[in-house]
PDB file of C-alpha atoms in Angstrom:
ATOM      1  CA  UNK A   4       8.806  19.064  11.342  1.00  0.00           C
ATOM      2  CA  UNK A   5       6.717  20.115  14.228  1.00  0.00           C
ATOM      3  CA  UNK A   6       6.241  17.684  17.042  1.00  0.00           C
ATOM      4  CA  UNK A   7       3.990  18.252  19.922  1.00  0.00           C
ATOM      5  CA  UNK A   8       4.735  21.232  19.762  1.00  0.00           C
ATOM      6  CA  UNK A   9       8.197  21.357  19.339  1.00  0.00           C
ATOM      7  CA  UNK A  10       9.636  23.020  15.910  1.00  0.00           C
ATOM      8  CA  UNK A  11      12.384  21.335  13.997  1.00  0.00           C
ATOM      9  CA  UNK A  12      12.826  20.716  10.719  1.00  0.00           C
ATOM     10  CA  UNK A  13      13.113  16.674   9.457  1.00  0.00           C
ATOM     11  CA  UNK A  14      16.359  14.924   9.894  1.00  0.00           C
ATOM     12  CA  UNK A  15      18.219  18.235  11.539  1.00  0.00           C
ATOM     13  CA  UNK A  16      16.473  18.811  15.303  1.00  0.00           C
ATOM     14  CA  UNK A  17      16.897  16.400  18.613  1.00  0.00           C
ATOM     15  CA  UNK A  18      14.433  13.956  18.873  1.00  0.00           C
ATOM     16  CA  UNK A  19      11.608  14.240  21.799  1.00  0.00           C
ATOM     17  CA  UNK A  20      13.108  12.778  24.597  1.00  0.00           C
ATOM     18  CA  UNK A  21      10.825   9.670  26.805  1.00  0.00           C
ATOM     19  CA  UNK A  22       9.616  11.712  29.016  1.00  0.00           C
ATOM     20  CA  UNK A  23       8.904  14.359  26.529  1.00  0.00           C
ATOM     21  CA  UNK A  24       7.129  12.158  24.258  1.00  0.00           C
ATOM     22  CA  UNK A  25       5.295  10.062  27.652  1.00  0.00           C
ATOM     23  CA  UNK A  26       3.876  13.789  28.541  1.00  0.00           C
ATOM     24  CA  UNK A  27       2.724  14.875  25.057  1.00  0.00           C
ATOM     25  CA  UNK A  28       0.032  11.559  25.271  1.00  0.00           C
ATOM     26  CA  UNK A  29      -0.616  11.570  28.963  1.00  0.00           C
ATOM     27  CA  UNK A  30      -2.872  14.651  29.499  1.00  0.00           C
ATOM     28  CA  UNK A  31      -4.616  15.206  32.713  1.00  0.00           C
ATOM     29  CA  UNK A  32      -8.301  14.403  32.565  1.00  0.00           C
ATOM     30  CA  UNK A  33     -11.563  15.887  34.350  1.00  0.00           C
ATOM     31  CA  UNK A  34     -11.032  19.187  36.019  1.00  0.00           C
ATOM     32  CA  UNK A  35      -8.570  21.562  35.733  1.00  0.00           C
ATOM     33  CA  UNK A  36      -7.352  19.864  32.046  1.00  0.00           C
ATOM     34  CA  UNK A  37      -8.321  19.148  29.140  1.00  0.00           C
ATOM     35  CA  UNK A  38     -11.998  18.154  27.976  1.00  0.00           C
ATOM     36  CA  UNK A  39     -12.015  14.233  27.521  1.00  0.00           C
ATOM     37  CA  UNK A  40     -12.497  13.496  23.993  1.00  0.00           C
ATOM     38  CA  UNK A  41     -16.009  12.033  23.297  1.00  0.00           C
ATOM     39  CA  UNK A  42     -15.825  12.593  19.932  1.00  0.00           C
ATOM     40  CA  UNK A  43     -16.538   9.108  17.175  1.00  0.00           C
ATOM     41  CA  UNK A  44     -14.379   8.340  14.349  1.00  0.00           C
ATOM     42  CA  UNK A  45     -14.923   7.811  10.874  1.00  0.00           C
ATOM     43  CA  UNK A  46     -12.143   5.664   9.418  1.00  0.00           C
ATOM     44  CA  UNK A  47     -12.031   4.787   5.830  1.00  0.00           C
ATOM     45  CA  UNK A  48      -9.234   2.562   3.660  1.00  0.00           C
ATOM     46  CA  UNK A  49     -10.302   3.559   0.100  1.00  0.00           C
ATOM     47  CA  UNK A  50      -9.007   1.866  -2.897  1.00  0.00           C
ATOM     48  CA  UNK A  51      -7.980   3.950  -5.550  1.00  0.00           C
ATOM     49  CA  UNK A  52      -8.090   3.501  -9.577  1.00  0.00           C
ATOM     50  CA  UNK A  53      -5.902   4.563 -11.880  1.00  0.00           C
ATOM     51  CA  UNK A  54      -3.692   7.048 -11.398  1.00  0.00           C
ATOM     52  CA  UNK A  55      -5.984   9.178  -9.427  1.00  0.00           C
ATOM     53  CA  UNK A  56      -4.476   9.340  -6.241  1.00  0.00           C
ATOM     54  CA  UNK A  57      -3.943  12.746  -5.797  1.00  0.00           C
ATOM     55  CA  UNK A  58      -7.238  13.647  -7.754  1.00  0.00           C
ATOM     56  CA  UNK A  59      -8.876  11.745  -5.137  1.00  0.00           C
ATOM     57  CA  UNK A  60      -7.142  13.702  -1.723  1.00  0.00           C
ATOM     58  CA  UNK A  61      -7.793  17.034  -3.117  1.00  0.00           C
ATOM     59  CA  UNK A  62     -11.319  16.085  -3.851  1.00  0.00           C
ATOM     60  CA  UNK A  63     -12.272  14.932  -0.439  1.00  0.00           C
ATOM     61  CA  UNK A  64      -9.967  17.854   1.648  1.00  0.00           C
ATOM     62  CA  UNK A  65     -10.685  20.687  -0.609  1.00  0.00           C
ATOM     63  CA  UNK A  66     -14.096  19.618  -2.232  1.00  0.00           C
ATOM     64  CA  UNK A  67     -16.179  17.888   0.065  1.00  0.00           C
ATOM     65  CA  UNK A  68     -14.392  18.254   3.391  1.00  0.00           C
ATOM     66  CA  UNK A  69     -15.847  22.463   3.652  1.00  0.00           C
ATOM     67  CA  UNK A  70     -19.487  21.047   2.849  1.00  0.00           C
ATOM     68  CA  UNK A  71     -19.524  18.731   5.805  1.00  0.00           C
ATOM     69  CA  UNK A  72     -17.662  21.245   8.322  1.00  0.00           C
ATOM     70  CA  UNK A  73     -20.331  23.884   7.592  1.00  0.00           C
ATOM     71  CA  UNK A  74     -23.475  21.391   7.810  1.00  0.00           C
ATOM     72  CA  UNK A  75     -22.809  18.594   9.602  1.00  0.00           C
ATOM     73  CA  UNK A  76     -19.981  20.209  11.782  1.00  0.00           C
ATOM     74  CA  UNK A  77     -17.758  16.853  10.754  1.00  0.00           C
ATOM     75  CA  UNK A  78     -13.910  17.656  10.631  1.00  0.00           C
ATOM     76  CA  UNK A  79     -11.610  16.672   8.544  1.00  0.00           C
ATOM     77  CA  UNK A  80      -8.876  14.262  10.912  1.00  0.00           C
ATOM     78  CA  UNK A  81      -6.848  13.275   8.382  1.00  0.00           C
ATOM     79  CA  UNK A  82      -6.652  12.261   4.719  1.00  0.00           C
ATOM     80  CA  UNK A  83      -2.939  10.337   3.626  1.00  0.00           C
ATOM     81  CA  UNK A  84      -1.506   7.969   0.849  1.00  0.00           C
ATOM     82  CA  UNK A  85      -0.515   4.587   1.791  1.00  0.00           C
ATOM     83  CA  UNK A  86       2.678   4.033   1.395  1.00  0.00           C
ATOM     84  CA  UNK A  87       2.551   1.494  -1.100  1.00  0.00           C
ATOM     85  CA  UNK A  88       5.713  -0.709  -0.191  1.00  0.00           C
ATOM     86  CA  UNK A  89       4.116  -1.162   3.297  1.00  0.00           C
ATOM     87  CA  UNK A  90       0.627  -2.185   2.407  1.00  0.00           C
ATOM     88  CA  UNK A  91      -1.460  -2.679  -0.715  1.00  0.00           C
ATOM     89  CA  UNK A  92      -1.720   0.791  -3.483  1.00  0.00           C
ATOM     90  CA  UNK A  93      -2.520   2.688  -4.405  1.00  0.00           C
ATOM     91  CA  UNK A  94      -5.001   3.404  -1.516  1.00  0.00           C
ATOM     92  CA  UNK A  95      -5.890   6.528   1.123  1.00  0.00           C
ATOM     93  CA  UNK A  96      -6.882   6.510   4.606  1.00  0.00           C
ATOM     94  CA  UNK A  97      -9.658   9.226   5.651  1.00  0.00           C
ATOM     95  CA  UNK A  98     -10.730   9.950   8.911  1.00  0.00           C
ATOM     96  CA  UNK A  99     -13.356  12.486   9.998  1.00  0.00           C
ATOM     97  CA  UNK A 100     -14.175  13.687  13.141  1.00  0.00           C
ATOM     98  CA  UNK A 101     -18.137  13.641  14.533  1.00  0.00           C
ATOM     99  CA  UNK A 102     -19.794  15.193  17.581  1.00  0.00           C
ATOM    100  CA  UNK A 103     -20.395  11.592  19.078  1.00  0.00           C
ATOM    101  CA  UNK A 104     -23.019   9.211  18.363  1.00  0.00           C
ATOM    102  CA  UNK A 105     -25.807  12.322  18.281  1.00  0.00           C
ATOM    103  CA  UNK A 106     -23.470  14.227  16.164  1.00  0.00           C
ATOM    104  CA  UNK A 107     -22.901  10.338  14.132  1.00  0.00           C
ATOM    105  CA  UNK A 108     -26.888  10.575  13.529  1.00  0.00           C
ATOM    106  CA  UNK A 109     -27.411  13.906  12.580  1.00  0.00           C
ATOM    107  CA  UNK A 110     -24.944  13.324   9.954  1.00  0.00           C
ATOM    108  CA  UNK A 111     -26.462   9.797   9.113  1.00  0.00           C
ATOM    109  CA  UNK A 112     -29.971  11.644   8.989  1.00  0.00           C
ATOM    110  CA  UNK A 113     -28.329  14.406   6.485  1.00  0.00           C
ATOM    111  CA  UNK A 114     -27.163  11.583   4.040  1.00  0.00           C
ATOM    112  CA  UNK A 115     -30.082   8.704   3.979  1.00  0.00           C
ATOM    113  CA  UNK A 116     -33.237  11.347   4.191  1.00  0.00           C
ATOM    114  CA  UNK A 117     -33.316  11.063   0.550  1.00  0.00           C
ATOM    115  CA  UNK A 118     -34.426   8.661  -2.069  1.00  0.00           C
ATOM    116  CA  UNK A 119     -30.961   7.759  -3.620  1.00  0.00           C
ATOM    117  CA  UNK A 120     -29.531   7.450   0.410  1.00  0.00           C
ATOM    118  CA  UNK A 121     -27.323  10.485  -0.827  1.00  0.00           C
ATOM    119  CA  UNK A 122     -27.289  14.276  -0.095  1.00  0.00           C
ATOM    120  CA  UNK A 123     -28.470  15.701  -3.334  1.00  0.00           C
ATOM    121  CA  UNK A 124     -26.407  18.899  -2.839  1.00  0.00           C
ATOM    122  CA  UNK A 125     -23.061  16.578  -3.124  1.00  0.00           C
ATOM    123  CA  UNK A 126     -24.767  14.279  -6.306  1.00  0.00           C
ATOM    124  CA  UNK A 127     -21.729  16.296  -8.500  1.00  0.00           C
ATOM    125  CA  UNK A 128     -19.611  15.573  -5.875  1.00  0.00           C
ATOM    126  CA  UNK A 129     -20.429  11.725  -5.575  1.00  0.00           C
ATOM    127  CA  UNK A 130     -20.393  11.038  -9.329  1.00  0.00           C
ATOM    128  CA  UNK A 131     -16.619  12.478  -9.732  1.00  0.00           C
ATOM    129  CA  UNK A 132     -15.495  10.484  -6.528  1.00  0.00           C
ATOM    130  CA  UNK A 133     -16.445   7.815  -8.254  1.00  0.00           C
ATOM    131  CA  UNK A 134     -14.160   7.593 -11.173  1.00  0.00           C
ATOM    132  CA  UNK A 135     -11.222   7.861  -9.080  1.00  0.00           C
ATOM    133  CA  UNK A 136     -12.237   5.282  -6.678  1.00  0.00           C
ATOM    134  CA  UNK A 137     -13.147   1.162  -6.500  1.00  0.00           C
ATOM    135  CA  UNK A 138     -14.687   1.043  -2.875  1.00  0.00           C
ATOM    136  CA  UNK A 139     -13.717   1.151   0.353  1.00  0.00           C
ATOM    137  CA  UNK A 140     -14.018  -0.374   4.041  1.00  0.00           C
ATOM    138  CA  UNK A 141     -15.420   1.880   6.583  1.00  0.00           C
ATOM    139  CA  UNK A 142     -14.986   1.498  10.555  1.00  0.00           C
ATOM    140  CA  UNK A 143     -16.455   3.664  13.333  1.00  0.00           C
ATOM    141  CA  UNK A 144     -14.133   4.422  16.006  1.00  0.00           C
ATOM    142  CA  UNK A 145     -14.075   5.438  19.572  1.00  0.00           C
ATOM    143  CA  UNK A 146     -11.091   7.582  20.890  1.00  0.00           C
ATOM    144  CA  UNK A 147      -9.415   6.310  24.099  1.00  0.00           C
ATOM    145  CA  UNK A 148     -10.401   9.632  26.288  1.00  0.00           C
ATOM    146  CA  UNK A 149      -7.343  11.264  26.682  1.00  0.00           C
ATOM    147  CA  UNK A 150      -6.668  11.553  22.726  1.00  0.00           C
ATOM    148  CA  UNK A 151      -6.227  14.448  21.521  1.00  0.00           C
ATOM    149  CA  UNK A 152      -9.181  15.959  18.920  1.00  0.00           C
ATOM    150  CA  UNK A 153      -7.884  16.958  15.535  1.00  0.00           C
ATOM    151  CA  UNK A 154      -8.289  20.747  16.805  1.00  0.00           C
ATOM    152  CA  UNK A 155      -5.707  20.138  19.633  1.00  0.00           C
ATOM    153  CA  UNK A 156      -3.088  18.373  17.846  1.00  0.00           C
ATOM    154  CA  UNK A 157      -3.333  21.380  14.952  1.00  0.00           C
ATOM    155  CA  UNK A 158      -2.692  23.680  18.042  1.00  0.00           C
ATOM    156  CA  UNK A 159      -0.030  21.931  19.218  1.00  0.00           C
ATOM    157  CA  UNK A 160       1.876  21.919  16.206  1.00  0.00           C
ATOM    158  CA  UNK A 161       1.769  17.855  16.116  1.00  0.00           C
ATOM    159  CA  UNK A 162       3.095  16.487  12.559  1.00  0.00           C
ATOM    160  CA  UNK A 163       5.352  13.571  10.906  1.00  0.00           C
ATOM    161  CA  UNK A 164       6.917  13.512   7.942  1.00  0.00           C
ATOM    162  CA  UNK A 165       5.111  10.077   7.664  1.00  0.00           C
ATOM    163  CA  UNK A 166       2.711   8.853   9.873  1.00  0.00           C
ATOM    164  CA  UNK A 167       2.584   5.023  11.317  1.00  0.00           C
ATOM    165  CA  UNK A 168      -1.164   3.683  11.170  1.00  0.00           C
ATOM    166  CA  UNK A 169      -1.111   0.396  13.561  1.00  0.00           C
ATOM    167  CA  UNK A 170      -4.287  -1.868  13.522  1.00  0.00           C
ATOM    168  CA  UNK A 171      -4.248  -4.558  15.956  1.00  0.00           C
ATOM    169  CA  UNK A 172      -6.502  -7.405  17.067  1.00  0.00           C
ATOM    170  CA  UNK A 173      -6.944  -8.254  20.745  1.00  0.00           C
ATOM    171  CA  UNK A 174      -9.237 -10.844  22.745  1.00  0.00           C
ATOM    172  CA  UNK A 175     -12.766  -9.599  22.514  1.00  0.00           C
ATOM    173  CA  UNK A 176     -13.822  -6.925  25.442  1.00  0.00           C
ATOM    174  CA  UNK A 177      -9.778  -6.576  25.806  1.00  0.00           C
ATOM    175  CA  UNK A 178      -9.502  -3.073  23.598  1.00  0.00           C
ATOM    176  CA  UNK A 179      -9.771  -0.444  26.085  1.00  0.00           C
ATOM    177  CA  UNK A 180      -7.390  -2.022  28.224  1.00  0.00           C
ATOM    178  CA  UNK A 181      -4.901  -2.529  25.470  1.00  0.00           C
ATOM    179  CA  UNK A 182      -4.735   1.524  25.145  1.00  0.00           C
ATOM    180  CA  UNK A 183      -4.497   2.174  28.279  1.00  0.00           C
ATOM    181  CA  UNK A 184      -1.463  -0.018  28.289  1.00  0.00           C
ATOM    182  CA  UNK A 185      -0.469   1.465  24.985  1.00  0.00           C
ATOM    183  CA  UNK A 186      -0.493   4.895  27.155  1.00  0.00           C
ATOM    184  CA  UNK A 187       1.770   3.767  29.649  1.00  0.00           C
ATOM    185  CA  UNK A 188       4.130   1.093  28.495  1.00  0.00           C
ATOM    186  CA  UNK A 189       4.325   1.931  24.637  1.00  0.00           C
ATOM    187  CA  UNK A 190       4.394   6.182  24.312  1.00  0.00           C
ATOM    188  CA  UNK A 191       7.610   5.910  26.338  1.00  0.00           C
ATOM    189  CA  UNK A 192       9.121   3.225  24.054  1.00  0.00           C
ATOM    190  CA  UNK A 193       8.266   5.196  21.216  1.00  0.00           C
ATOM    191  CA  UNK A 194       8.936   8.109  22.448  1.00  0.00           C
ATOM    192  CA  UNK A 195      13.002   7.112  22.206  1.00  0.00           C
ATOM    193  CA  UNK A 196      12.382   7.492  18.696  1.00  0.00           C
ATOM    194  CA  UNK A 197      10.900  10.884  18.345  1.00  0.00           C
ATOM    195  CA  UNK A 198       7.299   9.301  17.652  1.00  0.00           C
ATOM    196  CA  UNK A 199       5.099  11.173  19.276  1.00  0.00           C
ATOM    197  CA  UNK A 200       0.881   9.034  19.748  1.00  0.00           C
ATOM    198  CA  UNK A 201      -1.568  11.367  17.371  1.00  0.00           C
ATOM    199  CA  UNK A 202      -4.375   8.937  18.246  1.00  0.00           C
ATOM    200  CA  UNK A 203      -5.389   5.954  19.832  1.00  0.00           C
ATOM    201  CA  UNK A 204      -8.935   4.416  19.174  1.00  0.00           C
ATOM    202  CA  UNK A 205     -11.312   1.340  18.996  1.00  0.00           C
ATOM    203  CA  UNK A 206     -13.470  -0.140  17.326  1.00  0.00           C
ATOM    204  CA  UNK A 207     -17.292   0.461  17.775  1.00  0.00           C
ATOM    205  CA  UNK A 208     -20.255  -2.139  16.720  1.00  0.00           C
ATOM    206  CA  UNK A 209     -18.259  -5.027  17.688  1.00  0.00           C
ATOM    207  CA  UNK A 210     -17.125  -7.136  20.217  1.00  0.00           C
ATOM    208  CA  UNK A 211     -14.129  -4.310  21.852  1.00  0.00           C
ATOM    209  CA  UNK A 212     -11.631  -6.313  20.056  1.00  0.00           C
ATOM    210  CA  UNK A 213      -9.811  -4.322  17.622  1.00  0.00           C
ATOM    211  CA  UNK A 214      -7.493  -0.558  17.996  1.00  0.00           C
ATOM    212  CA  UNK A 215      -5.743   1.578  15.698  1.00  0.00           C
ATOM    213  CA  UNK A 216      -3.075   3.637  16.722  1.00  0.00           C
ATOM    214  CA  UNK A 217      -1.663   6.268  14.543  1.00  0.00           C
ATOM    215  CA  UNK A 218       2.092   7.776  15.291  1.00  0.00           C
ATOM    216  CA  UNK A 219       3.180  10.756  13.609  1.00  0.00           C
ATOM    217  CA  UNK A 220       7.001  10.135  13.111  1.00  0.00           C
ATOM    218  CA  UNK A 221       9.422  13.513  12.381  1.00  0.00           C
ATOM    219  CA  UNK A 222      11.404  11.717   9.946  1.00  0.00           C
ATOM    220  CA  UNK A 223      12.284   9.194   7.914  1.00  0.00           C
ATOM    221  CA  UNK A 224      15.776   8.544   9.289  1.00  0.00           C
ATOM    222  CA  UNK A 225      14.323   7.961  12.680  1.00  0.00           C
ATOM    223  CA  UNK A 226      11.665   5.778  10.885  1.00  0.00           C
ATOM    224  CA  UNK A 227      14.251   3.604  10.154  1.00  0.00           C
ATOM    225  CA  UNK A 228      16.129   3.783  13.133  1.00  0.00           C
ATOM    226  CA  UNK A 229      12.742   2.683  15.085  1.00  0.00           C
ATOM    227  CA  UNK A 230      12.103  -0.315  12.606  1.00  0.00           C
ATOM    228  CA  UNK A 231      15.768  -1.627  13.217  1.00  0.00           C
ATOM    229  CA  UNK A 232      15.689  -1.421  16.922  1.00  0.00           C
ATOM    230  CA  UNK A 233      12.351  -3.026  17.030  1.00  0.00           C
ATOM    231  CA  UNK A 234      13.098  -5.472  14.629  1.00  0.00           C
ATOM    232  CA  UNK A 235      16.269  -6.560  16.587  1.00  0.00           C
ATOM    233  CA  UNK A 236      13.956  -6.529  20.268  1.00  0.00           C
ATOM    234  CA  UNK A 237      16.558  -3.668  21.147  1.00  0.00           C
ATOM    235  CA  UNK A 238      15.520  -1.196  23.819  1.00  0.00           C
ATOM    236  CA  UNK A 239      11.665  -2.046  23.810  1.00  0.00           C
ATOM    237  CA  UNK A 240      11.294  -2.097  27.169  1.00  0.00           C
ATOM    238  CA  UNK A 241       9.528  -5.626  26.738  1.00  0.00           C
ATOM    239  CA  UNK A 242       6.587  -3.980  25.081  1.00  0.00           C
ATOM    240  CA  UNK A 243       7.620  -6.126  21.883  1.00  0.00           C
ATOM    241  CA  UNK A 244       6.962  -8.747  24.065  1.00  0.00           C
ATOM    242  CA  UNK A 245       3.903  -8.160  25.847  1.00  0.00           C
ATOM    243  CA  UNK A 246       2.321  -7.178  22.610  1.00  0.00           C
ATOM    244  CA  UNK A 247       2.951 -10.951  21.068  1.00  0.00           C
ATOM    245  CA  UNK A 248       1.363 -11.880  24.025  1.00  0.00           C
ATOM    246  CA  UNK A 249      -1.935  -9.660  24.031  1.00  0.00           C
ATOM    247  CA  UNK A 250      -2.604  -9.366  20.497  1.00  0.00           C
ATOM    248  CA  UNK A 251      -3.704 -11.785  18.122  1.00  0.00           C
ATOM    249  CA  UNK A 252      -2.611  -9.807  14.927  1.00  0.00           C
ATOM    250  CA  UNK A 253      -0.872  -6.480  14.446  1.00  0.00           C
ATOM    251  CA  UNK A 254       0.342  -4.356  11.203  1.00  0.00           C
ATOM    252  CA  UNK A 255       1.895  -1.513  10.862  1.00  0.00           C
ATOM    253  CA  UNK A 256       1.667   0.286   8.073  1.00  0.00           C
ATOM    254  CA  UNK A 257       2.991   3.970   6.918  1.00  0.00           C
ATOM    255  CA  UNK A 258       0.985   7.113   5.316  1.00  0.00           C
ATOM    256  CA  UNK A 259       1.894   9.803   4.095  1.00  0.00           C
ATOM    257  CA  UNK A 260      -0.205  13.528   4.188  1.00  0.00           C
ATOM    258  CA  UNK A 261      -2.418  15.084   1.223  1.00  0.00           C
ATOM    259  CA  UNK A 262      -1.522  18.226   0.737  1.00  0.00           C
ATOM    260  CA  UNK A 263      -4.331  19.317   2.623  1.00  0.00           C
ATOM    261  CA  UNK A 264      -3.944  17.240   5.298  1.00  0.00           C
ATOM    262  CA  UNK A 265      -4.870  18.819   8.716  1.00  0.00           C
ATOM    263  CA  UNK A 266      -1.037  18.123  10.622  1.00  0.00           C
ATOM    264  CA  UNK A 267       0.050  18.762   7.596  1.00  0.00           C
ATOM    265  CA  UNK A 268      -1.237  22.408   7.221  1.00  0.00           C
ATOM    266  CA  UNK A 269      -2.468  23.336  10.978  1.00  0.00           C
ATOM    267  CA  UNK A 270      -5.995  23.275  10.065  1.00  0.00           C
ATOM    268  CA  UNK A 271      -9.079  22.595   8.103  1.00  0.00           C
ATOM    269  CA  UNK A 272      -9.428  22.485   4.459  1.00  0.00           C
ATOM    270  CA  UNK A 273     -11.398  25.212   3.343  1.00  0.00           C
ATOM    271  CA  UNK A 274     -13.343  26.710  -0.101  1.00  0.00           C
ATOM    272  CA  UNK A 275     -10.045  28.654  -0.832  1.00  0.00           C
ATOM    273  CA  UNK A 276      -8.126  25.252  -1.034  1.00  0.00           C
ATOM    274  CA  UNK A 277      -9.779  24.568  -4.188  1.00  0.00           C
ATOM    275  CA  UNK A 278      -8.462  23.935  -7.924  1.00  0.00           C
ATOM    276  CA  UNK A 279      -9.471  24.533 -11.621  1.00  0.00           C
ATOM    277  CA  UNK A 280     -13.088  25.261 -11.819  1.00  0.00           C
ATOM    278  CA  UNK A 281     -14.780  22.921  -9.247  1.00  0.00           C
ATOM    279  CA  UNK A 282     -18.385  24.260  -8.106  1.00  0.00           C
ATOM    280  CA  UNK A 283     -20.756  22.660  -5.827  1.00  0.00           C
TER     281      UNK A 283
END
């Protein structure tokens, strides 16, 4: 697996050391490094029918995620199955990338300028989504600023084997606090473990009280090992500790990539990703 930029393949390289990990998160901001992110989220827990899971990945990476690069300029962050022994299946996360809120409203503009609320140029599209698919619940999120974009952790080389997607729940006006102290107290912690922090966000239209944080972990084995130690308040630093204390609810949950999955393949699904005889 590839790690922040560190190549190794799953269960056979060293694990990013603290400090390693602590760095990979902890870019500089303003001049001199990287751009701040003021990019907005789209995050998405879709319910899936049947046994249409993979149906369903291919057809928003290879399908519709090309469309909405080339007019809307909205990237593809991520599209994964739960893991269904952690959390409910069969289900998917997506999450798409948009210019900020005027990039938000362009694409808003693209989709509801029509009668049906719906770009007509994805109506095939739409209609085949929708027998592999129940519904869905749909967030906006804001990235803490010194997240990475999906086009910086592709360059890095930034990839789990599985991926840990933590919501939480904090007092309300507490969330941008709570990643800043995810930034310094918790990247180390997790860090021990080879984890390395692919994203950190929270929740916009509401009252700052709710992050997800999304971990891409190199391997399974040191999945386990994390889950053990944490479970048994080994070697946490006191994080455990001071996140019963500033949370009001947490879950953690694993996912694993689609095929097409941007960590998973070091970029964006494109037109040549495409199966059988698909046409827009």
């Amino acid at each position: 697996m590839v790690q922040g930029g560190a190549r190794h393949a799953a269960g056979h390289g060293p694990a990013l050391t603290p400090r390693t990990a602590a760095e990979v998160s902890r870019r500089p901001r303003g001049s001199g490094g990287p751009p701040i992110n003021d990019k907005i989220y789209i995050h998405e827990f879709i319910t899936i029918t049947r046994h249409n899971r993979a149906r369903y990945m291919q057809h928003m990476t290879a399908n519709f995620s090309p469309i909405a690069q080339e007019e809307r300029h909205q990237l593809c962050y991520g599209v994964w199955g739960i893991v269904g022994s952690t959390a409910w299946w069969p289900g998917v996360v997506n999450l798409w990338e948009e210019d900020g809120f005027a990039g938000l409203a362009s694409s808003f503009r693209h989709e509801l300028s029509h009668p049906a609320l719906q770009d007509p140029k994805l109506e095939s599209w739409w209609a085949a989504a929708a027998d592999m698919r129940s519904g869905g619940v749909d967030r906006l999120l804001l990235p803490a600023p010194w997240t990475r974009t999906i086009e910086q952790l592709c360059a890095d080389g930034v990839r789990g084997e599985v991926y840990a997607h933590e919501q939480i729940t904090v007092p309300p006006g507490q969330a941008a606090d709570f990643l800043e102290r995810v930034r310094e107290e918790a990247v180390p912690y997790y860090g021990r473990f080879g984890w390395v922090l692919a994203g950190a966000w929270r929740t916009a239209l509401g009252d700052d009280s709710e992050c997800f944080l999304l971990w891409a972990v190199p391997d399974l084995e040191r999945w386990a090992e994390f889950e053990a130690a944490y479970d048994a308040d080994r070697a946490t630093g006191g994080w455990k500790a001071r996140l019963r204390a500033s949370a009001r609810s947490f879950q953690r949950i694993l996912l694993a990539d689609a095929p097409l999955s941007p960590m998973r393949i070091g970029r964006q699904p494109g037109r040549a990703d495409r199966a059988g005889d698909w046409a827009e």
